[in-house]
Amino acid sequence: MMKKLQFKSEIKAPVEKVYRSMLGLGDKSTYEAWVSEFNPTSTFEGSWEKYHAGTPFGVGNSNPDKYFREAVNAAEQIINSGKYMIAGNSVDDYLTLFNQSDLSNNPEIILAKTYKIGFNAHNGQRYFAIIGGATGVSKSLVNNYLCTDGLPISVSPLYKGDQNLTTEFTNRDPRLDTIIFAPGDPINEDQVFERAPVHLGGEANTTTGYQIQKGALPNKQLQQTDFGSTTAAIIFRYAETLLIYAEAKAELGEISQTDIDRSINLLRRRVGMPDLVINSIVNDPNWEFPLLSPLINEIRRERRVELACEGYRLSDLLRWRGHALFVGKRPKGAKFNPNDYPGFTNINLDENGYIDYYKDILPNGFQFNPDRDYLDPLPINELLINTNLTQNPGWPNQ
């Protein structure tokens, strides 16, 4: 069993400098309100203790329900305060949530980092729509999006297949077309998206054929300006509060349809998707966690979809002990259509014609030792300096 150690670090700087430098906030009220109302680590700790129990990463005297209860109570405090709400009532409202510079009046934003020209501006808008960034959305994520009838692609009669992006995005949760460029989506005032640059090299390449759109602003001037982007970075938004609430209630085994209606279904209704109804969940043979309940699978699906490309996936897989989803596997991409790339053949495909960019880099898929790799090793010099420390499971002490 792992032993918990607590450490305290003192930052010798005025608080005003800390929140201005780290968060770009004009004052500390937003930060203080967030910290006082919510501890987003509660669900992580509860999940870690529950799903790592009996493993080298199990926690002595664990009490996961304590942390799930903390998460529910904190989320309810925010929900009942009436300070925040899901912004807008259309997929366009969801799309534009991530490409704005000023989020101060957005009712969904609890905490965000702002940027200013001449101080901390970035080049985000020069890259989002113009190049692939040597990355791309995985086929696994795309397949998680439901059809517009609320059913998974494995059983929905509305699913049109994945021969190309146009058919793949037809009759799907509208959020899919907000995180990935589809043919016809605007790149800027003069240009629309036609095809992913899988044929280009370096940072221009889209590795999977699914080019990330989330956060892009179709503004030609920004795309041509060096360090001219001030698009804000959302750190915490009300949607995550609702997802944490639903997940923690489900883990406690006390979730009701009323709970789903005040959390998951608010997110679905914004983009015009059908409600999640507890008593009407249809079995999905492709659920990622088939040993868990249908409801927890659907709550986890909603979390992955709503928060896609916002930096939560790795943390979620770690706390859920989800290594079975990636060990020995590679992230695949879209089905390659050679008619879209005349004469281009220098691309790795799998036996079914899907882009397999990592075929040479990861010939045996991701390597991950579940008895060691859930935590990084502590540096040897730190172990020598502080004898109270013990090395994380599976890693050498010297």
mmCIF file of C-alpha atoms in Angstrom:
data_model
loop_
_atom_site.group_PDB
_atom_site.id
_atom_site.type_symbol
_atom_site.label_atom_id
_atom_site.label_comp_id
_atom_site.label_asym_id
_atom_site.label_seq_id
_atom_site.Cartn_x
_atom_site.Cartn_y
_atom_site.Cartn_z
ATOM 1 C CA MET A 1 0.000 0.000 0.000
ATOM 2 C CA MET A 2 1.152 3.499 -0.746
ATOM 3 C CA LYS A 3 1.745 5.982 2.055
ATOM 4 C CA LYS A 4 0.681 9.584 1.658
ATOM 5 C CA LEU A 5 3.133 12.347 2.454
ATOM 6 C CA GLN A 6 2.135 15.978 2.568
ATOM 7 C CA PHE A 7 4.451 18.831 1.695
ATOM 8 C CA LYS A 8 4.151 22.569 1.927
ATOM 9 C CA SER A 9 5.876 25.013 -0.383
ATOM 10 C CA GLU A 10 6.183 28.714 0.316
ATOM 11 C CA ILE A 11 6.166 31.159 -2.600
ATOM 12 C CA LYS A 12 7.979 34.313 -1.601
ATOM 13 C CA ALA A 13 6.154 36.786 -3.799
ATOM 14 C CA PRO A 14 3.233 39.169 -3.333
ATOM 15 C CA VAL A 15 -0.072 37.457 -4.025
ATOM 16 C CA GLU A 16 -0.893 40.114 -6.615
ATOM 17 C CA LYS A 17 2.185 39.133 -8.612
ATOM 18 C CA VAL A 18 1.318 35.441 -8.410
ATOM 19 C CA TYR A 19 -2.201 35.700 -9.769
ATOM 20 C CA ARG A 20 -1.288 38.314 -12.359
ATOM 21 C CA SER A 21 1.737 36.418 -13.650
ATOM 22 C CA MET A 22 0.246 32.934 -13.540
ATOM 23 C CA LEU A 23 -3.359 33.629 -14.430
ATOM 24 C CA GLY A 24 -3.347 37.018 -16.092
ATOM 25 C CA LEU A 25 -6.125 38.169 -13.780
ATOM 26 C CA GLY A 26 -6.725 41.841 -13.087
ATOM 27 C CA ASP A 27 -7.593 41.088 -9.473
ATOM 28 C CA LYS A 28 -7.622 38.084 -7.193
ATOM 29 C CA SER A 29 -11.360 37.917 -6.522
ATOM 30 C CA THR A 30 -12.041 35.333 -9.233
ATOM 31 C CA TYR A 31 -9.209 33.126 -8.044
ATOM 32 C CA GLU A 32 -10.211 33.366 -4.400
ATOM 33 C CA ALA A 33 -13.840 32.586 -5.200
ATOM 34 C CA TRP A 34 -12.841 29.489 -7.141
ATOM 35 C CA VAL A 35 -10.457 28.193 -4.488
ATOM 36 C CA SER A 36 -12.903 28.806 -1.646
ATOM 37 C CA GLU A 37 -15.785 27.086 -3.427
ATOM 38 C CA PHE A 38 -14.243 24.086 -5.037
ATOM 39 C CA ASN A 39 -11.456 21.536 -4.782
ATOM 40 C CA PRO A 40 -11.360 19.759 -8.169
ATOM 41 C CA THR A 41 -9.000 17.074 -6.827
ATOM 42 C CA SER A 42 -11.719 15.334 -4.770
ATOM 43 C CA THR A 43 -13.079 13.267 -7.655
ATOM 44 C CA PHE A 44 -9.544 12.387 -8.735
ATOM 45 C CA GLU A 45 -8.627 11.125 -5.273
ATOM 46 C CA GLY A 46 -11.885 9.226 -4.878
ATOM 47 C CA SER A 47 -11.463 7.517 -8.255
ATOM 48 C CA TRP A 48 -7.803 6.745 -7.611
ATOM 49 C CA GLU A 49 -8.536 5.116 -4.266
ATOM 50 C CA LYS A 50 -11.463 3.113 -5.669
ATOM 51 C CA TYR A 51 -9.989 1.838 -8.914
ATOM 52 C CA HIS A 52 -6.409 1.317 -7.702
ATOM 53 C CA ALA A 53 -7.465 -0.615 -4.593
ATOM 54 C CA GLY A 54 -5.542 -3.882 -4.299
ATOM 55 C CA THR A 55 -2.783 -2.719 -6.646
ATOM 56 C CA PRO A 56 0.684 -1.333 -5.853
ATOM 57 C CA PHE A 57 -0.926 2.111 -6.033
ATOM 58 C CA GLY A 58 -3.673 1.394 -3.529
ATOM 59 C CA VAL A 59 -3.901 3.778 -0.592
ATOM 60 C CA GLY A 60 -3.836 2.560 2.989
ATOM 61 C CA ASN A 61 -7.084 3.132 4.901
ATOM 62 C CA SER A 62 -8.701 4.341 1.717
ATOM 63 C CA ASN A 63 -12.127 5.924 1.791
ATOM 64 C CA PRO A 64 -13.104 6.849 -1.763
ATOM 65 C CA ASP A 65 -16.668 7.723 -0.823
ATOM 66 C CA LYS A 66 -15.349 10.467 1.459
ATOM 67 C CA TYR A 67 -13.873 12.225 -1.568
ATOM 68 C CA PHE A 68 -16.858 11.591 -3.807
ATOM 69 C CA ARG A 69 -19.024 13.122 -1.087
ATOM 70 C CA GLU A 70 -16.735 16.149 -0.907
ATOM 71 C CA ALA A 71 -17.042 16.554 -4.671
ATOM 72 C CA VAL A 72 -20.837 16.355 -4.562
ATOM 73 C CA ASN A 73 -21.085 18.868 -1.726
ATOM 74 C CA ALA A 74 -18.726 21.327 -3.402
ATOM 75 C CA ALA A 75 -20.446 21.005 -6.771
ATOM 76 C CA GLU A 76 -23.859 21.486 -5.185
ATOM 77 C CA GLN A 77 -22.597 24.644 -3.525
ATOM 78 C CA ILE A 78 -21.626 26.063 -6.902
ATOM 79 C CA ILE A 79 -24.822 24.871 -8.611
ATOM 80 C CA ASN A 80 -27.065 26.261 -5.891
ATOM 81 C CA SER A 81 -25.221 29.584 -5.745
ATOM 82 C CA GLY A 82 -26.748 30.597 -9.090
ATOM 83 C CA LYS A 83 -23.536 32.389 -10.059
ATOM 84 C CA TYR A 84 -22.860 30.254 -13.124
ATOM 85 C CA MET A 85 -24.790 28.640 -15.943
ATOM 86 C CA ILE A 86 -24.192 26.839 -19.235
ATOM 87 C CA ALA A 87 -23.585 29.569 -21.806
ATOM 88 C CA GLY A 88 -25.908 29.747 -24.791
ATOM 89 C CA ASN A 89 -28.346 27.337 -26.376
ATOM 90 C CA SER A 90 -26.745 26.280 -29.640
ATOM 91 C CA VAL A 91 -23.719 24.440 -30.955
ATOM 92 C CA ASP A 92 -22.352 27.792 -32.139
ATOM 93 C CA ASP A 93 -22.320 28.956 -28.535
ATOM 94 C CA TYR A 94 -20.263 25.875 -27.662
ATOM 95 C CA LEU A 95 -17.910 26.497 -30.598
ATOM 96 C CA THR A 96 -17.221 30.147 -29.769
ATOM 97 C CA LEU A 97 -16.714 29.454 -26.075
ATOM 98 C CA PHE A 98 -13.130 28.452 -26.850
ATOM 99 C CA ASN A 99 -11.958 31.157 -29.259
ATOM 100 C CA GLN A 100 -12.683 34.358 -27.318
ATOM 101 C CA SER A 101 -10.209 36.787 -25.767
ATOM 102 C CA ASP A 102 -12.607 38.235 -23.199
ATOM 103 C CA LEU A 103 -14.545 35.731 -21.112
ATOM 104 C CA SER A 104 -15.214 38.050 -18.188
ATOM 105 C CA ASN A 105 -18.949 38.228 -18.883
ATOM 106 C CA ASN A 106 -19.414 34.603 -19.858
ATOM 107 C CA PRO A 107 -21.635 32.919 -17.239
ATOM 108 C CA GLU A 108 -19.976 29.530 -17.737
ATOM 109 C CA ILE A 109 -16.426 30.560 -16.959
ATOM 110 C CA ILE A 110 -15.263 30.111 -13.383
ATOM 111 C CA LEU A 111 -11.552 30.652 -13.980
ATOM 112 C CA ALA A 112 -9.596 31.546 -17.114
ATOM 113 C CA LYS A 113 -6.159 32.841 -18.042
ATOM 114 C CA THR A 114 -6.159 35.996 -20.141
ATOM 115 C CA TYR A 115 -3.549 37.324 -22.546
ATOM 116 C CA LYS A 116 -2.551 40.832 -23.618
ATOM 117 C CA ILE A 117 -0.719 42.155 -26.655
ATOM 118 C CA GLY A 118 2.832 43.144 -25.734
ATOM 119 C CA PHE A 119 2.739 41.197 -22.478
ATOM 120 C CA ASN A 120 1.889 37.517 -22.895
ATOM 121 C CA ALA A 121 0.184 37.203 -26.287
ATOM 122 C CA HIS A 122 0.659 33.924 -28.139
ATOM 123 C CA ASN A 123 0.550 32.442 -31.632
ATOM 124 C CA GLY A 124 -2.440 30.147 -31.124
ATOM 125 C CA GLN A 125 -4.540 31.553 -33.943
ATOM 126 C CA ARG A 126 -1.597 31.384 -36.339
ATOM 127 C CA TYR A 127 -1.597 27.634 -35.952
ATOM 128 C CA PHE A 128 -5.079 26.359 -35.099
ATOM 129 C CA ALA A 129 -6.581 26.587 -38.556
ATOM 130 C CA ILE A 130 -3.515 27.002 -40.743
ATOM 131 C CA ILE A 131 -1.487 23.900 -39.891
ATOM 132 C CA GLY A 132 -2.092 20.520 -38.323
ATOM 133 C CA GLY A 133 0.473 21.023 -35.585
ATOM 134 C CA ALA A 134 1.907 17.512 -36.022
ATOM 135 C CA THR A 135 -1.017 16.133 -34.052
ATOM 136 C CA GLY A 136 -4.635 15.158 -34.527
ATOM 137 C CA VAL A 137 -7.758 13.786 -32.886
ATOM 138 C CA SER A 138 -7.918 10.002 -32.528
ATOM 139 C CA LYS A 139 -10.421 7.668 -34.156
ATOM 140 C CA SER A 140 -11.278 6.475 -30.659
ATOM 141 C CA LEU A 141 -12.499 9.921 -29.640
ATOM 142 C CA VAL A 142 -14.481 10.390 -32.858
ATOM 143 C CA ASN A 143 -16.239 7.066 -32.342
ATOM 144 C CA ASN A 144 -17.341 8.149 -28.860
ATOM 145 C CA TYR A 145 -19.682 10.811 -30.253
ATOM 146 C CA LEU A 146 -23.301 9.675 -30.389
ATOM 147 C CA CYS A 147 -25.661 10.063 -33.312
ATOM 148 C CA THR A 148 -28.374 12.713 -33.185
ATOM 149 C CA ASP A 149 -30.901 10.119 -32.009
ATOM 150 C CA GLY A 150 -28.843 9.732 -28.827
ATOM 151 C CA LEU A 151 -27.611 6.268 -29.783
ATOM 152 C CA PRO A 152 -23.988 5.138 -30.243
ATOM 153 C CA ILE A 153 -22.729 4.549 -33.771
ATOM 154 C CA SER A 154 -22.637 0.799 -33.101
ATOM 155 C CA VAL A 155 -26.459 0.599 -33.016
ATOM 156 C CA SER A 156 -27.859 3.813 -34.477
ATOM 157 C CA PRO A 157 -29.627 3.553 -37.868
ATOM 158 C CA LEU A 158 -28.581 7.156 -38.509
ATOM 159 C CA TYR A 159 -24.881 6.376 -38.683
ATOM 160 C CA LYS A 160 -23.638 6.804 -42.256
ATOM 161 C CA GLY A 161 -20.211 5.240 -41.919
ATOM 162 C CA ASP A 162 -16.746 6.762 -42.115
ATOM 163 C CA GLN A 163 -15.763 6.649 -45.766
ATOM 164 C CA ASN A 164 -14.991 10.359 -45.545
ATOM 165 C CA LEU A 165 -15.369 13.195 -43.056
ATOM 166 C CA THR A 166 -18.625 14.396 -44.572
ATOM 167 C CA THR A 167 -20.415 11.095 -44.095
ATOM 168 C CA GLU A 168 -18.743 10.449 -40.752
ATOM 169 C CA PHE A 169 -20.022 13.732 -39.320
ATOM 170 C CA THR A 170 -23.542 13.319 -40.730
ATOM 171 C CA ASN A 171 -26.233 12.842 -38.054
ATOM 172 C CA ARG A 172 -23.671 13.047 -35.247
ATOM 173 C CA ASP A 173 -23.525 15.008 -32.005
ATOM 174 C CA PRO A 174 -22.879 18.558 -33.287
ATOM 175 C CA ARG A 175 -19.946 18.938 -30.911
ATOM 176 C CA LEU A 176 -17.952 16.602 -33.160
ATOM 177 C CA ASP A 177 -17.808 19.231 -35.899
ATOM 178 C CA THR A 178 -16.646 21.845 -33.390
ATOM 179 C CA ILE A 179 -13.495 20.009 -32.345
ATOM 180 C CA ILE A 180 -12.499 18.780 -35.820
ATOM 181 C CA PHE A 181 -12.460 20.578 -39.151
ATOM 182 C CA ALA A 182 -14.910 19.157 -41.665
ATOM 183 C CA PRO A 183 -15.088 20.059 -45.364
ATOM 184 C CA GLY A 184 -16.694 23.477 -45.720
ATOM 185 C CA ASP A 185 -15.789 24.764 -42.251
ATOM 186 C CA PRO A 186 -14.378 28.315 -42.447
ATOM 187 C CA ILE A 187 -10.630 28.699 -41.936
ATOM 188 C CA ASN A 188 -10.836 32.460 -42.379
ATOM 189 C CA GLU A 189 -12.850 35.039 -44.298
ATOM 190 C CA ASP A 190 -11.418 33.859 -47.643
ATOM 191 C CA GLN A 191 -10.838 30.154 -47.179
ATOM 192 C CA VAL A 192 -12.747 27.019 -46.187
ATOM 193 C CA PHE A 193 -11.409 23.669 -45.063
ATOM 194 C CA GLU A 194 -11.120 21.058 -47.807
ATOM 195 C CA ARG A 195 -8.880 18.260 -46.544
ATOM 196 C CA ALA A 196 -6.555 17.534 -43.648
ATOM 197 C CA PRO A 197 -2.854 18.057 -44.468
ATOM 198 C CA VAL A 198 -1.804 14.450 -43.918
ATOM 199 C CA HIS A 199 0.414 14.787 -46.981
ATOM 200 C CA LEU A 200 2.545 17.583 -45.527
ATOM 201 C CA GLY A 201 5.560 17.212 -43.276
ATOM 202 C CA GLY A 202 6.709 18.673 -39.988
ATOM 203 C CA GLU A 203 4.358 20.833 -37.956
ATOM 204 C CA ALA A 204 2.100 21.312 -40.975
ATOM 205 C CA ASN A 205 1.045 17.673 -40.765
ATOM 206 C CA THR A 206 -2.183 16.370 -39.257
ATOM 207 C CA THR A 207 -1.187 12.952 -37.970
ATOM 208 C CA THR A 208 -4.620 11.332 -37.948
ATOM 209 C CA GLY A 209 -6.576 13.091 -40.665
ATOM 210 C CA TYR A 210 -8.746 14.700 -38.006
ATOM 211 C CA GLN A 211 -7.481 18.275 -37.727
ATOM 212 C CA ILE A 212 -8.227 20.026 -34.438
ATOM 213 C CA GLN A 213 -10.630 22.959 -34.720
ATOM 214 C CA LYS A 214 -11.525 23.590 -31.078
ATOM 215 C CA GLY A 215 -10.302 27.044 -30.156
ATOM 216 C CA ALA A 216 -9.742 28.253 -33.719
ATOM 217 C CA LEU A 217 -11.044 31.677 -34.729
ATOM 218 C CA PRO A 218 -11.587 32.165 -38.496
ATOM 219 C CA ASN A 219 -9.775 35.499 -38.602
ATOM 220 C CA LYS A 220 -7.222 36.040 -41.360
ATOM 221 C CA GLN A 221 -5.560 39.003 -39.684
ATOM 222 C CA LEU A 222 -4.811 37.027 -36.521
ATOM 223 C CA GLN A 223 -3.540 34.113 -38.598
ATOM 224 C CA GLN A 224 -0.984 36.411 -40.221
ATOM 225 C CA THR A 225 0.163 38.264 -37.089
ATOM 226 C CA ASP A 226 3.159 37.131 -35.072
ATOM 227 C CA PHE A 227 2.289 36.873 -31.363
ATOM 228 C CA GLY A 228 -0.999 38.611 -32.009
ATOM 229 C CA SER A 229 -3.336 36.092 -30.390
ATOM 230 C CA THR A 230 -5.025 36.823 -27.089
ATOM 231 C CA THR A 231 -7.452 33.893 -27.065
ATOM 232 C CA ALA A 232 -8.130 33.098 -23.416
ATOM 233 C CA ALA A 233 -7.315 29.726 -21.871
ATOM 234 C CA ILE A 234 -10.194 28.273 -19.877
ATOM 235 C CA ILE A 235 -8.957 26.716 -16.654
ATOM 236 C CA PHE A 236 -12.267 25.759 -15.089
ATOM 237 C CA ARG A 237 -15.798 26.097 -16.391
ATOM 238 C CA TYR A 238 -19.232 25.319 -15.050
ATOM 239 C CA ALA A 239 -19.634 22.376 -17.423
ATOM 240 C CA GLU A 240 -16.881 20.546 -15.567
ATOM 241 C CA THR A 241 -18.629 21.219 -12.272
ATOM 242 C CA LEU A 242 -21.741 19.493 -13.647
ATOM 243 C CA LEU A 243 -19.733 16.550 -14.939
ATOM 244 C CA ILE A 244 -17.975 16.124 -11.613
ATOM 245 C CA TYR A 245 -21.325 16.287 -9.840
ATOM 246 C CA ALA A 246 -22.844 13.571 -12.033
ATOM 247 C CA GLU A 247 -19.810 11.303 -11.822
ATOM 248 C CA ALA A 248 -19.460 11.585 -8.047
ATOM 249 C CA LYS A 249 -23.184 10.966 -7.480
ATOM 250 C CA ALA A 250 -23.016 7.892 -9.727
ATOM 251 C CA GLU A 251 -19.937 6.564 -7.922
ATOM 252 C CA LEU A 252 -21.791 6.946 -4.629
ATOM 253 C CA GLY A 253 -24.667 4.938 -6.099
ATOM 254 C CA GLU A 254 -27.256 7.596 -5.386
ATOM 255 C CA ILE A 255 -27.754 9.380 -8.679
ATOM 256 C CA SER A 256 -31.300 10.051 -9.906
ATOM 257 C CA GLN A 257 -32.857 11.269 -13.139
ATOM 258 C CA THR A 258 -33.218 14.670 -11.482
ATOM 259 C CA ASP A 259 -29.439 14.726 -10.960
ATOM 260 C CA ILE A 260 -28.868 13.863 -14.626
ATOM 261 C CA ASP A 261 -31.303 16.568 -15.726
ATOM 262 C CA ARG A 262 -29.474 19.245 -13.744
ATOM 263 C CA SER A 263 -26.051 18.186 -15.024
ATOM 264 C CA ILE A 264 -25.467 15.981 -18.090
ATOM 265 C CA ASN A 265 -28.666 16.996 -19.838
ATOM 266 C CA LEU A 266 -27.910 20.710 -19.566
ATOM 267 C CA LEU A 267 -24.807 20.057 -21.666
ATOM 268 C CA ARG A 268 -26.695 17.967 -24.192
ATOM 269 C CA ARG A 269 -29.563 20.421 -24.508
ATOM 270 C CA ARG A 270 -27.204 23.275 -25.340
ATOM 271 C CA VAL A 271 -26.203 21.526 -28.578
ATOM 272 C CA GLY A 272 -29.602 19.997 -29.349
ATOM 273 C CA MET A 273 -28.814 16.416 -28.332
ATOM 274 C CA PRO A 274 -31.445 14.121 -26.751
ATOM 275 C CA ASP A 275 -31.503 13.778 -22.973
ATOM 276 C CA LEU A 276 -29.744 10.951 -21.201
ATOM 277 C CA VAL A 277 -32.505 8.893 -19.559
ATOM 278 C CA ILE A 278 -31.285 6.458 -16.920
ATOM 279 C CA ASN A 279 -33.954 3.840 -17.593
ATOM 280 C CA SER A 280 -33.539 3.970 -21.369
ATOM 281 C CA ILE A 281 -29.796 3.510 -21.861
ATOM 282 C CA VAL A 282 -29.124 1.298 -24.872
ATOM 283 C CA ASN A 283 -26.280 -1.198 -24.609
ATOM 284 C CA ASP A 284 -23.185 -0.176 -26.529
ATOM 285 C CA PRO A 285 -20.933 -3.133 -27.400
ATOM 286 C CA ASN A 286 -18.068 -0.654 -27.670
ATOM 287 C CA TRP A 287 -18.294 0.835 -24.188
ATOM 288 C CA GLU A 288 -14.797 1.574 -22.941
ATOM 289 C CA PHE A 289 -15.474 0.158 -19.467
ATOM 290 C CA PRO A 290 -17.758 -2.863 -20.040
ATOM 291 C CA LEU A 291 -17.342 -4.130 -16.468
ATOM 292 C CA LEU A 292 -18.875 -0.941 -15.082
ATOM 293 C CA SER A 293 -22.519 0.101 -15.148
ATOM 294 C CA PRO A 294 -24.115 1.499 -18.311
ATOM 295 C CA LEU A 295 -24.721 4.799 -16.517
ATOM 296 C CA ILE A 296 -21.101 5.299 -15.473
ATOM 297 C CA ASN A 297 -20.042 4.473 -19.029
ATOM 298 C CA GLU A 298 -22.381 7.129 -20.404
ATOM 299 C CA ILE A 299 -21.282 9.728 -17.845
ATOM 300 C CA ARG A 300 -17.663 9.051 -18.756
ATOM 301 C CA ARG A 301 -18.572 9.319 -22.439
ATOM 302 C CA GLU A 302 -20.185 12.696 -21.838
ATOM 303 C CA ARG A 303 -17.107 13.894 -19.971
ATOM 304 C CA ARG A 304 -14.821 12.829 -22.821
ATOM 305 C CA VAL A 305 -17.033 14.474 -25.439
ATOM 306 C CA GLU A 306 -17.778 17.750 -23.633
ATOM 307 C CA LEU A 307 -14.173 18.289 -22.496
ATOM 308 C CA ALA A 308 -12.481 16.933 -25.627
ATOM 309 C CA CYS A 309 -9.078 18.478 -26.384
ATOM 310 C CA GLU A 310 -9.098 20.429 -23.123
ATOM 311 C CA GLY A 311 -6.368 18.374 -21.450
ATOM 312 C CA TYR A 312 -8.306 16.015 -19.173
ATOM 313 C CA ARG A 313 -8.041 12.631 -20.878
ATOM 314 C CA LEU A 314 -4.703 11.413 -19.485
ATOM 315 C CA SER A 315 -5.634 12.390 -15.947
ATOM 316 C CA ASP A 316 -8.955 10.576 -16.309
ATOM 317 C CA LEU A 317 -7.345 7.390 -17.595
ATOM 318 C CA LEU A 318 -4.850 7.439 -14.732
ATOM 319 C CA ARG A 319 -7.457 7.847 -12.011
ATOM 320 C CA TRP A 320 -9.764 5.244 -13.589
ATOM 321 C CA ARG A 321 -6.889 2.770 -14.016
ATOM 322 C CA GLY A 322 -7.660 2.700 -17.709
ATOM 323 C CA HIS A 323 -4.436 1.257 -19.128
ATOM 324 C CA ALA A 324 -6.334 -1.520 -20.912
ATOM 325 C CA LEU A 325 -7.556 1.123 -23.368
ATOM 326 C CA PHE A 326 -4.090 1.927 -24.685
ATOM 327 C CA VAL A 327 -1.481 -0.698 -23.716
ATOM 328 C CA GLY A 328 -0.255 -2.422 -26.871
ATOM 329 C CA LYS A 329 -2.401 -0.146 -29.019
ATOM 330 C CA ARG A 330 -1.772 2.839 -31.259
ATOM 331 C CA PRO A 331 -4.016 5.863 -31.829
ATOM 332 C CA LYS A 332 -5.540 5.407 -35.276
ATOM 333 C CA GLY A 333 -6.969 8.046 -37.557
ATOM 334 C CA ALA A 334 -9.546 8.616 -40.264
ATOM 335 C CA LYS A 335 -10.074 6.349 -43.243
ATOM 336 C CA PHE A 336 -7.687 7.486 -45.966
ATOM 337 C CA ASN A 337 -9.322 8.488 -49.225
ATOM 338 C CA PRO A 338 -6.664 8.472 -51.992
ATOM 339 C CA ASN A 339 -8.934 10.482 -54.294
ATOM 340 C CA ASP A 340 -8.425 13.468 -51.988
ATOM 341 C CA TYR A 341 -4.628 13.207 -52.320
ATOM 342 C CA PRO A 342 -3.798 12.372 -55.963
ATOM 343 C CA GLY A 343 -0.371 10.806 -56.304
ATOM 344 C CA PHE A 344 0.315 10.741 -52.550
ATOM 345 C CA THR A 345 1.164 7.262 -51.256
ATOM 346 C CA ASN A 346 3.736 7.891 -48.521
ATOM 347 C CA ILE A 347 1.375 7.262 -45.633
ATOM 348 C CA ASN A 348 1.028 4.443 -43.110
ATOM 349 C CA LEU A 349 -2.359 2.703 -43.170
ATOM 350 C CA ASP A 350 -3.653 -0.272 -41.228
ATOM 351 C CA GLU A 351 -5.218 -3.348 -42.795
ATOM 352 C CA ASN A 352 -8.595 -1.586 -42.993
ATOM 353 C CA GLY A 353 -7.352 1.569 -44.657
ATOM 354 C CA TYR A 354 -7.283 3.812 -41.568
ATOM 355 C CA ILE A 355 -4.403 6.211 -41.057
ATOM 356 C CA ASP A 356 -1.810 4.562 -38.807
ATOM 357 C CA TYR A 357 0.688 7.375 -38.343
ATOM 358 C CA TYR A 358 2.438 5.770 -35.367
ATOM 359 C CA LYS A 359 2.957 2.387 -37.033
ATOM 360 C CA ASP A 360 6.741 2.812 -37.288
ATOM 361 C CA ILE A 361 7.124 4.839 -34.084
ATOM 362 C CA LEU A 362 5.087 2.450 -31.923
ATOM 363 C CA PRO A 363 5.268 -0.907 -33.736
ATOM 364 C CA ASN A 364 4.031 -2.718 -30.609
ATOM 365 C CA GLY A 365 1.708 0.049 -29.450
ATOM 366 C CA PHE A 366 2.076 2.050 -26.261
ATOM 367 C CA GLN A 367 4.272 0.341 -23.693
ATOM 368 C CA PHE A 368 3.060 0.781 -20.136
ATOM 369 C CA ASN A 369 3.778 -1.260 -17.022
ATOM 370 C CA PRO A 370 0.585 -1.086 -14.912
ATOM 371 C CA ASP A 371 2.552 -2.032 -11.791
ATOM 372 C CA ARG A 372 4.945 0.889 -12.255
ATOM 373 C CA ASP A 373 3.939 3.565 -14.736
ATOM 374 C CA TYR A 374 0.932 5.098 -13.053
ATOM 375 C CA LEU A 375 3.417 7.273 -11.177
ATOM 376 C CA ASP A 376 6.722 8.713 -12.336
ATOM 377 C CA PRO A 377 9.890 7.850 -10.403
ATOM 378 C CA LEU A 378 11.199 10.175 -7.737
ATOM 379 C CA PRO A 379 14.659 11.509 -8.617
ATOM 380 C CA ILE A 380 17.422 9.523 -6.908
ATOM 381 C CA ASN A 381 19.052 12.684 -5.560
ATOM 382 C CA GLU A 382 15.798 13.643 -3.844
ATOM 383 C CA LEU A 383 15.666 10.252 -2.144
ATOM 384 C CA LEU A 384 19.213 10.788 -0.884
ATOM 385 C CA ILE A 385 18.447 14.274 0.398
ATOM 386 C CA ASN A 386 15.192 13.352 2.144
ATOM 387 C CA THR A 387 15.212 9.941 3.790
ATOM 388 C CA ASN A 388 11.505 10.264 4.609
ATOM 389 C CA LEU A 389 10.755 9.702 0.941
ATOM 390 C CA THR A 390 10.245 6.237 -0.524
ATOM 391 C CA GLN A 391 10.472 5.446 -4.203
ATOM 392 C CA ASN A 392 7.233 5.004 -6.128
ATOM 393 C CA PRO A 393 6.198 1.392 -6.836
ATOM 394 C CA GLY A 394 8.243 -0.491 -9.396
ATOM 395 C CA TRP A 395 11.033 2.063 -9.758
ATOM 396 C CA PRO A 396 14.635 1.498 -8.574
ATOM 397 C CA ASN A 397 15.953 3.255 -5.480
ATOM 398 C CA GLN A 398 19.366 3.874 -7.004
#
